[in-house]
PDB file of C-alpha atoms in Angstrom:
ATOM      1  CA  MET A   1     -20.373  44.653  18.159  1.00 46.00           C
ATOM      2  CA  HIS A   2     -23.275  44.777  20.663  1.00 46.00           C
ATOM      3  CA  THR A   3     -23.366  41.749  23.019  1.00 41.00           C
ATOM      4  CA  LEU A   4     -26.841  40.768  21.868  1.00 40.00           C
ATOM      5  CA  THR A   5     -25.857  41.107  18.245  1.00 42.00           C
ATOM      6  CA  LYS A   6     -22.757  38.965  18.865  1.00 39.00           C
ATOM      7  CA  SER A   7     -24.815  36.306  20.607  1.00 43.00           C
ATOM      8  CA  LEU A   8     -27.317  36.224  17.759  1.00 42.00           C
ATOM      9  CA  ALA A   9     -24.506  35.983  15.162  1.00 43.00           C
ATOM     10  CA  SER A  10     -22.825  33.205  17.121  1.00 42.00           C
ATOM     11  CA  ALA A  11     -26.079  31.314  17.479  1.00 46.00           C
ATOM     12  CA  THR A  12     -26.885  31.739  13.758  1.00 43.00           C
ATOM     13  CA  PHE A  13     -23.401  30.479  12.819  1.00 41.00           C
ATOM     14  CA  GLY A  14     -23.804  27.473  15.130  1.00 46.00           C
ATOM     15  CA  LEU A  15     -27.207  26.672  13.627  1.00 44.00           C
ATOM     16  CA  VAL A  16     -25.835  26.886  10.089  1.00 43.00           C
ATOM     17  CA  LEU A  17     -22.857  24.702  11.057  1.00 40.00           C
ATOM     18  CA  SER A  18     -24.993  22.129  12.764  1.00 42.00           C
ATOM     19  CA  VAL A  19     -27.457  22.022   9.814  1.00 44.00           C
ATOM     20  CA  GLY A  20     -24.524  21.683   7.383  1.00 45.00           C
ATOM     21  CA  MET A  21     -23.022  18.816   9.414  1.00 45.00           C
ATOM     22  CA  ALA A  22     -26.436  17.136   9.721  1.00 49.00           C
ATOM     23  CA  HIS A  23     -26.747  17.171   5.898  1.00 58.00           C
ATOM     24  CA  ALA A  24     -23.104  16.307   5.165  1.00 73.00           C
ATOM     25  CA  GLU A  25     -22.823  13.399   2.738  1.00 92.00           C
ATOM     26  CA  LYS A  26     -21.602  10.237   4.522  1.00 96.00           C
ATOM     27  CA  ILE A  27     -19.626   7.542   2.835  1.00 97.00           C
ATOM     28  CA  ARG A  28     -19.165   4.231   4.645  1.00 98.00           C
ATOM     29  CA  ILE A  29     -15.606   2.866   4.406  1.00 98.00           C
ATOM     30  CA  GLY A  30     -14.809  -0.802   5.113  1.00 98.00           C
ATOM     31  CA  THR A  31     -11.333  -2.048   6.019  1.00 97.00           C
ATOM     32  CA  GLU A  32      -9.784  -5.111   7.588  1.00 96.00           C
ATOM     33  CA  GLY A  33      -8.048  -3.523  10.546  1.00 95.00           C
ATOM     34  CA  ALA A  34      -5.343  -6.241  10.760  1.00 93.00           C
ATOM     35  CA  TYR A  35      -2.663  -5.316   8.276  1.00 92.00           C
ATOM     36  CA  ALA A  36      -0.328  -2.784   9.933  1.00 90.00           C
ATOM     37  CA  PRO A  37       0.942  -0.291   8.988  1.00 93.00           C
ATOM     38  CA  PHE A  38      -1.715  -0.001   6.291  1.00 95.00           C
ATOM     39  CA  ASN A  39      -4.793  -0.624   8.440  1.00 95.00           C
ATOM     40  CA  PHE A  40      -5.006  -1.653  12.097  1.00 95.00           C
ATOM     41  CA  VAL A  41      -7.095  -1.146  15.242  1.00 95.00           C
ATOM     42  CA  SER A  42      -5.339   0.935  17.869  1.00 94.00           C
ATOM     43  CA  GLU A  43      -5.460   0.377  21.614  1.00 94.00           C
ATOM     44  CA  SER A  44      -8.239   2.975  21.789  1.00 94.00           C
ATOM     45  CA  GLY A  45     -10.340   0.949  19.312  1.00 94.00           C
ATOM     46  CA  ALA A  46      -9.930   3.373  16.420  1.00 95.00           C
ATOM     47  CA  VAL A  47      -8.873   2.266  12.899  1.00 96.00           C
ATOM     48  CA  GLU A  48      -5.576   3.734  11.980  1.00 97.00           C
ATOM     49  CA  GLY A  49      -2.860   3.345   9.335  1.00 97.00           C
ATOM     50  CA  PHE A  50      -1.784   4.438   5.813  1.00 97.00           C
ATOM     51  CA  ASP A  51      -5.046   3.303   4.142  1.00 98.00           C
ATOM     52  CA  ILE A  52      -7.093   5.183   6.668  1.00 98.00           C
ATOM     53  CA  ASP A  53      -5.092   8.423   6.416  1.00 98.00           C
ATOM     54  CA  ILE A  54      -5.223   8.332   2.547  1.00 98.00           C
ATOM     55  CA  VAL A  55      -8.938   7.743   2.434  1.00 98.00           C
ATOM     56  CA  SER A  56      -9.633  10.329   5.132  1.00 98.00           C
ATOM     57  CA  ALA A  57      -7.706  12.858   2.902  1.00 98.00           C
ATOM     58  CA  ILE A  58      -9.847  11.754  -0.058  1.00 98.00           C
ATOM     59  CA  CYS A  59     -13.009  12.288   1.982  1.00 98.00           C
ATOM     60  CA  ALA A  60     -11.834  15.727   3.030  1.00 98.00           C
ATOM     61  CA  GLU A  61     -11.152  16.647  -0.585  1.00 98.00           C
ATOM     62  CA  MET A  62     -14.644  15.397  -1.513  1.00 97.00           C
ATOM     63  CA  GLN A  63     -16.111  17.329   1.502  1.00 97.00           C
ATOM     64  CA  VAL A  64     -17.840  14.166   2.778  1.00 97.00           C
ATOM     65  CA  GLU A  65     -17.854  12.353   6.124  1.00 97.00           C
ATOM     66  CA  CYS A  66     -16.069   9.054   6.410  1.00 95.00           C
ATOM     67  CA  GLU A  67     -17.685   6.362   8.588  1.00 97.00           C
ATOM     68  CA  TRP A  68     -15.394   3.380   9.193  1.00 97.00           C
ATOM     69  CA  SER A  69     -16.086  -0.260   9.922  1.00 97.00           C
ATOM     70  CA  THR A  70     -13.881  -3.451  10.079  1.00 97.00           C
ATOM     71  CA  HIS A  71     -14.553  -6.771   8.399  1.00 96.00           C
ATOM     72  CA  ASP A  72     -12.820 -10.098   8.128  1.00 94.00           C
ATOM     73  CA  TRP A  73     -10.615 -10.343   5.100  1.00 93.00           C
ATOM     74  CA  GLY A  74     -12.182 -13.539   3.774  1.00 92.00           C
ATOM     75  CA  GLY A  75     -15.653 -11.993   3.528  1.00 95.00           C
ATOM     76  CA  ILE A  76     -14.728  -8.389   2.712  1.00 96.00           C
ATOM     77  CA  ILE A  77     -15.735  -8.414  -0.984  1.00 97.00           C
ATOM     78  CA  PRO A  78     -19.086 -10.125  -0.205  1.00 97.00           C
ATOM     79  CA  ALA A  79     -19.630  -7.477   2.573  1.00 98.00           C
ATOM     80  CA  LEU A  80     -19.063  -4.691   0.086  1.00 98.00           C
ATOM     81  CA  ASN A  81     -21.364  -6.192  -2.460  1.00 98.00           C
ATOM     82  CA  ALA A  82     -24.025  -6.789   0.292  1.00 98.00           C
ATOM     83  CA  GLY A  83     -24.083  -3.038   0.920  1.00 98.00           C
ATOM     84  CA  LYS A  84     -22.458  -3.164   4.408  1.00 98.00           C
ATOM     85  CA  PHE A  85     -20.220  -0.252   3.288  1.00 98.00           C
ATOM     86  CA  ASP A  86     -19.608   1.768   0.092  1.00 98.00           C
ATOM     87  CA  VAL A  87     -15.814   1.753  -0.397  1.00 98.00           C
ATOM     88  CA  MET A  88     -13.259  -0.878   0.579  1.00 98.00           C
ATOM     89  CA  ALA A  89      -9.943   0.492   1.771  1.00 98.00           C
ATOM     90  CA  ALA A  90      -7.939  -2.528   2.723  1.00 95.00           C
ATOM     91  CA  SER A  91      -4.693  -2.546   0.601  1.00 94.00           C
ATOM     92  CA  MET A  92      -6.355  -5.017  -1.882  1.00 93.00           C
ATOM     93  CA  ALA A  93      -4.317  -5.882  -4.882  1.00 90.00           C
ATOM     94  CA  ILE A  94      -6.077  -5.243  -8.102  1.00 91.00           C
ATOM     95  CA  THR A  95      -6.387  -8.519 -10.049  1.00 87.00           C
ATOM     96  CA  GLU A  96      -8.401  -9.717 -13.037  1.00 89.00           C
ATOM     97  CA  ALA A  97     -10.287 -12.190 -10.893  1.00 89.00           C
ATOM     98  CA  ARG A  98     -11.323  -9.499  -8.370  1.00 93.00           C
ATOM     99  CA  MET A  99     -12.243  -7.063 -11.188  1.00 95.00           C
ATOM    100  CA  GLU A 100     -14.959  -9.495 -12.171  1.00 96.00           C
ATOM    101  CA  LYS A 101     -16.589  -8.913  -8.741  1.00 97.00           C
ATOM    102  CA  VAL A 102     -15.913  -5.252  -7.941  1.00 98.00           C
ATOM    103  CA  ASN A 103     -14.582  -2.092  -9.528  1.00 98.00           C
ATOM    104  CA  PHE A 104     -11.273  -0.541  -8.384  1.00 98.00           C
ATOM    105  CA  SER A 105      -9.939   2.996  -8.108  1.00 98.00           C
ATOM    106  CA  ASN A 106      -6.696   3.884  -9.795  1.00 97.00           C
ATOM    107  CA  PRO A 107      -3.810   2.314  -7.770  1.00 96.00           C
ATOM    108  CA  TYR A 108      -2.817   4.303  -4.687  1.00 98.00           C
ATOM    109  CA  TYR A 109       0.399   2.357  -4.133  1.00 97.00           C
ATOM    110  CA  PHE A 110       2.481  -0.464  -5.563  1.00 94.00           C
ATOM    111  CA  ASN A 111       3.832  -3.365  -3.401  1.00 90.00           C
ATOM    112  CA  THR A 112       7.036  -4.007  -5.345  1.00 93.00           C
ATOM    113  CA  MET A 113       9.829  -6.459  -4.866  1.00 94.00           C
ATOM    114  CA  ARG A 114      13.410  -5.365  -4.540  1.00 95.00           C
ATOM    115  CA  PHE A 115      16.897  -6.687  -3.718  1.00 98.00           C
ATOM    116  CA  ALA A 116      18.751  -5.669  -0.601  1.00 97.00           C
ATOM    117  CA  ALA A 117      22.453  -6.397  -0.529  1.00 98.00           C
ATOM    118  CA  LEU A 118      25.435  -6.213   1.817  1.00 98.00           C
ATOM    119  CA  LYS A 119      26.936  -2.769   1.498  1.00 97.00           C
ATOM    120  CA  GLU A 120      30.449  -4.208   1.457  1.00 96.00           C
ATOM    121  CA  LEU A 121      29.741  -5.801  -1.960  1.00 97.00           C
ATOM    122  CA  GLY A 122      29.494  -2.346  -3.548  1.00 96.00           C
ATOM    123  CA  LEU A 123      26.777  -3.480  -5.959  1.00 96.00           C
ATOM    124  CA  THR A 124      25.085  -0.859  -8.160  1.00 91.00           C
ATOM    125  CA  GLU A 125      22.743  -3.113 -10.015  1.00 95.00           C
ATOM    126  CA  ALA A 126      20.918  -6.440  -9.555  1.00 96.00           C
ATOM    127  CA  THR A 127      20.819  -8.399 -12.790  1.00 96.00           C
ATOM    128  CA  PRO A 128      21.366 -12.132 -13.438  1.00 96.00           C
ATOM    129  CA  GLU A 129      24.831 -11.289 -14.745  1.00 96.00           C
ATOM    130  CA  SER A 130      25.873  -8.983 -11.883  1.00 96.00           C
ATOM    131  CA  LEU A 131      24.677 -11.522  -9.273  1.00 97.00           C
ATOM    132  CA  ASP A 132      26.217 -14.604 -10.949  1.00 97.00           C
ATOM    133  CA  GLY A 133      27.582 -16.933  -8.191  1.00 97.00           C
ATOM    134  CA  MET A 134      26.192 -14.891  -5.279  1.00 98.00           C
ATOM    135  CA  VAL A 135      23.979 -16.274  -2.545  1.00 98.00           C
ATOM    136  CA  ILE A 136      20.452 -14.828  -2.485  1.00 98.00           C
ATOM    137  CA  GLY A 137      17.906 -15.631   0.215  1.00 97.00           C
ATOM    138  CA  THR A 138      14.189 -15.265   0.526  1.00 96.00           C
ATOM    139  CA  GLN A 139      11.170 -16.984   2.081  1.00 94.00           C
ATOM    140  CA  SER A 140      10.178 -20.458   0.963  1.00 92.00           C
ATOM    141  CA  GLY A 141       6.916 -20.457  -1.069  1.00 89.00           C
ATOM    142  CA  SER A 142       7.107 -16.723  -1.806  1.00 87.00           C
ATOM    143  CA  VAL A 143       6.717 -15.106  -5.296  1.00 87.00           C
ATOM    144  CA  ALA A 144      10.295 -13.840  -4.790  1.00 92.00           C
ATOM    145  CA  GLY A 145      11.478 -17.386  -4.665  1.00 92.00           C
ATOM    146  CA  LYS A 146       9.807 -18.132  -7.958  1.00 91.00           C
ATOM    147  CA  VAL A 147      11.502 -15.057  -9.552  1.00 94.00           C
ATOM    148  CA  LEU A 148      14.916 -16.190  -8.342  1.00 96.00           C
ATOM    149  CA  GLN A 149      14.491 -19.710  -9.549  1.00 94.00           C
ATOM    150  CA  GLU A 150      13.275 -18.581 -12.997  1.00 94.00           C
ATOM    151  CA  HIS A 151      15.651 -15.683 -13.671  1.00 96.00           C
ATOM    152  CA  PHE A 152      18.748 -16.103 -11.366  1.00 97.00           C
ATOM    153  CA  SER A 153      19.720 -19.736 -12.069  1.00 94.00           C
ATOM    154  CA  ASN A 154      23.453 -18.973 -11.851  1.00 96.00           C
ATOM    155  CA  SER A 155      23.058 -17.671  -8.275  1.00 97.00           C
ATOM    156  CA  GLU A 156      22.700 -19.870  -5.177  1.00 97.00           C
ATOM    157  CA  VAL A 157      19.161 -19.496  -3.916  1.00 97.00           C
ATOM    158  CA  LYS A 158      18.562 -20.153  -0.201  1.00 97.00           C
ATOM    159  CA  LEU A 159      14.968 -20.527   0.943  1.00 96.00           C
ATOM    160  CA  TYR A 160      13.964 -19.944   4.530  1.00 95.00           C
ATOM    161  CA  PRO A 161      10.810 -20.965   6.414  1.00 93.00           C
ATOM    162  CA  LYS A 162      10.594 -17.401   7.823  1.00 92.00           C
ATOM    163  CA  LEU A 163      11.757 -14.204   6.095  1.00 93.00           C
ATOM    164  CA  GLY A 164      13.294 -13.003   9.390  1.00 92.00           C
ATOM    165  CA  GLU A 165      15.776 -15.888   9.160  1.00 95.00           C
ATOM    166  CA  ALA A 166      16.978 -14.676   5.748  1.00 96.00           C
ATOM    167  CA  PHE A 167      17.491 -11.222   7.133  1.00 96.00           C
ATOM    168  CA  LEU A 168      19.515 -12.567  10.079  1.00 96.00           C
ATOM    169  CA  ASP A 169      21.720 -14.560   7.723  1.00 97.00           C
ATOM    170  CA  MET A 170      22.431 -11.496   5.551  1.00 97.00           C
ATOM    171  CA  GLU A 171      23.306  -9.459   8.681  1.00 95.00           C
ATOM    172  CA  SER A 172      25.739 -12.315   9.567  1.00 95.00           C
ATOM    173  CA  GLY A 173      27.160 -12.364   6.023  1.00 95.00           C
ATOM    174  CA  ARG A 174      25.926 -15.879   5.229  1.00 97.00           C
ATOM    175  CA  VAL A 175      23.925 -14.560   2.216  1.00 97.00           C
ATOM    176  CA  ASP A 176      24.815 -11.718  -0.076  1.00 98.00           C
ATOM    177  CA  LEU A 177      21.359 -10.473  -0.915  1.00 98.00           C
ATOM    178  CA  VAL A 178      17.731 -10.912  -0.078  1.00 98.00           C
ATOM    179  CA  LEU A 179      14.816 -10.414  -2.479  1.00 97.00           C
ATOM    180  CA  GLU A 180      11.453  -9.564  -1.074  1.00 95.00           C
ATOM    181  CA  SER A 181       8.687  -6.994  -0.827  1.00 92.00           C
ATOM    182  CA  LYS A 182      10.119  -3.514  -0.484  1.00 93.00           C
ATOM    183  CA  PHE A 183       7.793  -2.882   2.439  1.00 92.00           C
ATOM    184  CA  ALA A 184       9.132  -5.924   4.349  1.00 92.00           C
ATOM    185  CA  ILE A 185      12.760  -4.969   3.755  1.00 94.00           C
ATOM    186  CA  GLY A 186      12.050  -1.319   4.573  1.00 90.00           C
ATOM    187  CA  ASP A 187      10.462  -2.364   7.952  1.00 89.00           C
ATOM    188  CA  TRP A 188      13.503  -4.478   8.702  1.00 92.00           C
ATOM    189  CA  MET A 189      15.925  -1.680   7.846  1.00 91.00           C
ATOM    190  CA  ALA A 190      13.956   0.861   9.878  1.00 87.00           C
ATOM    191  CA  ASP A 191      14.884  -1.112  13.010  1.00 86.00           C
ATOM    192  CA  GLY A 192      18.426   0.268  12.818  1.00 87.00           C
ATOM    193  CA  VAL A 193      19.928  -2.324  10.456  1.00 90.00           C
ATOM    194  CA  ASP A 194      23.091  -0.848   8.907  1.00 92.00           C
ATOM    195  CA  CYS A 195      24.634  -3.797   7.014  1.00 95.00           C
ATOM    196  CA  CYS A 196      22.585  -3.531   3.891  1.00 96.00           C
ATOM    197  CA  ASP A 197      20.916  -1.300   1.378  1.00 95.00           C
ATOM    198  CA  PHE A 198      18.514  -1.458  -1.527  1.00 95.00           C
ATOM    199  CA  VAL A 199      20.135  -2.256  -4.886  1.00 97.00           C
ATOM    200  CA  GLY A 200      18.838  -2.511  -8.442  1.00 95.00           C
ATOM    201  CA  GLU A 201      15.411  -1.659  -9.722  1.00 94.00           C
ATOM    202  CA  GLU A 202      12.130  -2.454  -8.019  1.00 94.00           C
ATOM    203  CA  PHE A 203       9.618  -4.509  -9.988  1.00 95.00           C
ATOM    204  CA  LEU A 204       6.186  -6.151 -10.058  1.00 91.00           C
ATOM    205  CA  LEU A 205       5.110  -9.574 -11.210  1.00 87.00           C
ATOM    206  CA  ASP A 206       3.489  -9.378 -14.626  1.00 87.00           C
ATOM    207  CA  GLY A 207      -0.279  -8.782 -14.335  1.00 83.00           C
ATOM    208  CA  THR A 208       0.013  -7.052 -10.945  1.00 82.00           C
ATOM    209  CA  LEU A 209      -1.714  -3.676 -11.015  1.00 87.00           C
ATOM    210  CA  GLY A 210      -1.080  -2.221  -7.539  1.00 92.00           C
ATOM    211  CA  ALA A 211      -3.412  -1.724  -4.647  1.00 95.00           C
ATOM    212  CA  GLY A 212      -6.824  -0.067  -5.140  1.00 97.00           C
ATOM    213  CA  LEU A 213      -9.944   1.024  -3.311  1.00 98.00           C
ATOM    214  CA  ALA A 214     -12.904  -1.184  -4.283  1.00 98.00           C
ATOM    215  CA  PHE A 215     -16.537  -0.305  -5.180  1.00 98.00           C
ATOM    216  CA  ARG A 216     -19.660  -2.176  -6.067  1.00 98.00           C
ATOM    217  CA  LYS A 217     -19.994  -2.592  -9.862  1.00 98.00           C
ATOM    218  CA  ASP A 218     -22.862  -0.103 -10.142  1.00 97.00           C
ATOM    219  CA  ASP A 219     -21.183   2.642  -8.105  1.00 97.00           C
ATOM    220  CA  THR A 220     -19.337   4.119 -11.062  1.00 98.00           C
ATOM    221  CA  GLU A 221     -20.110   7.717 -10.052  1.00 98.00           C
ATOM    222  CA  LEU A 222     -18.562   7.272  -6.652  1.00 98.00           C
ATOM    223  CA  GLN A 223     -15.622   5.518  -8.235  1.00 98.00           C
ATOM    224  CA  ALA A 224     -15.035   8.519 -10.572  1.00 98.00           C
ATOM    225  CA  ARG A 225     -15.342  10.996  -7.698  1.00 98.00           C
ATOM    226  CA  VAL A 226     -12.813   9.090  -5.551  1.00 98.00           C
ATOM    227  CA  ASN A 227     -10.391   8.832  -8.505  1.00 98.00           C
ATOM    228  CA  GLU A 228     -10.628  12.603  -8.962  1.00 98.00           C
ATOM    229  CA  ALA A 229      -9.995  13.317  -5.282  1.00 98.00           C
ATOM    230  CA  LEU A 230      -7.080  10.804  -5.255  1.00 98.00           C
ATOM    231  CA  ALA A 231      -5.495  12.602  -8.196  1.00 98.00           C
ATOM    232  CA  THR A 232      -5.869  15.954  -6.428  1.00 98.00           C
ATOM    233  CA  ILE A 233      -4.177  14.858  -3.182  1.00 98.00           C
ATOM    234  CA  VAL A 234      -1.364  13.376  -5.211  1.00 98.00           C
ATOM    235  CA  GLU A 235      -0.874  16.653  -7.162  1.00 98.00           C
ATOM    236  CA  ASN A 236      -1.148  18.976  -4.184  1.00 98.00           C
ATOM    237  CA  GLY A 237       1.365  17.087  -2.023  1.00 98.00           C
ATOM    238  CA  THR A 238      -1.047  15.742   0.605  1.00 98.00           C
ATOM    239  CA  TYR A 239      -0.436  12.116  -0.526  1.00 98.00           C
ATOM    240  CA  ASP A 240       3.340  12.419  -0.222  1.00 97.00           C
ATOM    241  CA  GLU A 241       3.084  14.055   3.217  1.00 98.00           C
ATOM    242  CA  ILE A 242       0.964  11.108   4.424  1.00 98.00           C
ATOM    243  CA  ARG A 243       3.309   8.564   2.724  1.00 97.00           C
ATOM    244  CA  SER A 244       6.347  10.061   4.475  1.00 96.00           C
ATOM    245  CA  ARG A 245       4.810   9.329   7.917  1.00 95.00           C
ATOM    246  CA  TYR A 246       4.934   5.585   7.112  1.00 94.00           C
ATOM    247  CA  PHE A 247       7.588   4.949   4.439  1.00 93.00           C
ATOM    248  CA  ALA A 248      10.962   6.506   3.660  1.00 88.00           C
ATOM    249  CA  PHE A 249      10.657   5.622  -0.033  1.00 89.00           C
ATOM    250  CA  ASP A 250       8.317   6.223  -2.964  1.00 91.00           C
ATOM    251  CA  ILE A 251       5.415   3.756  -3.221  1.00 95.00           C
ATOM    252  CA  MET A 252       3.384   5.466  -5.950  1.00 92.00           C
ATOM    253  CA  GLY A 253       5.616   5.521  -9.053  1.00 86.00           C
ATOM    254  CA  GLN A 254       4.715   2.942 -11.746  1.00 84.00           C
ATOM    255  CA  PRO A 255       7.454   0.317 -11.534  1.00 90.00           C
ATOM    256  CA  LYS A 256       8.602  -2.099 -14.218  1.00 93.00           C
ATOM    257  CA  TYR A 257       7.393  -5.655 -14.556  1.00 93.00           C
ATOM    258  CA  VAL A 258       9.642  -8.746 -14.191  1.00 93.00           C
ATOM    259  CA  SER A 259       9.463  -9.470 -17.922  1.00 93.00           C
ATOM    260  CA  GLU A 260      10.671  -5.904 -18.725  1.00 93.00           C
ATOM    261  CA  LEU A 261      13.792  -6.368 -16.551  1.00 93.00           C
ATOM    262  CA  TYR A 262      14.604 -10.028 -17.010  1.00 91.00           C
ATOM    263  CA  GLY A 263      12.634 -11.247 -20.021  1.00 85.00           C
ATOM    264  CA  GLN A 264       9.949 -13.898 -20.123  1.00 70.00           C
TER     265      GLN A 264
END
């Protein structure tokens, strides 16, 4: 191609690209930036984490530009409804009370509870019957403690001021199992802990619907577009590729509820 022709072609392409970028749709995304590994502010000042990577993939699928901002957790729903951003991506649990104020996407992960047990016990399940007489630890005041007290009355329940203390006691063999968030246990195991492993089924408290992206009540069109893009990245493997960077286990499958496993 003649040099002048190549220069003109290059200039034309650059003009088209810059015009396209200038007119690209921009969606403002709000997050907390203080809930690693889901959302946090890096040393460079950029927001990073699982929430950010998932929503960035959604934006790419929608062919829109993401513009990020951080907000205090306590005022994040009012900030969304005040128009400071368009979508909230902050690992917010979908609850009936929150659904009165905002709309949510379909869940993009579930924060389930699960038992971890000493490997030497050889447990294959975690039911009230199979754990009869065993010592189970968790953090005082946690929802896991409530589950243990309501459904595992024939086990010895040990409550700890800090979850790390329960983990240390299991490593030392002073408790047989710990019940907690699968994410918390997974983070602990990822530090090279070899004493213990997950056992039994994971579960949610009744009424828990997973974590969702939030929208203003009147932004139903944007909500639908995001749900469609979320479904696409799940189907084409993008979601699972991102998930594997952060977690060595599935976080998307619909788990059972406590009442399904252990009754009311």
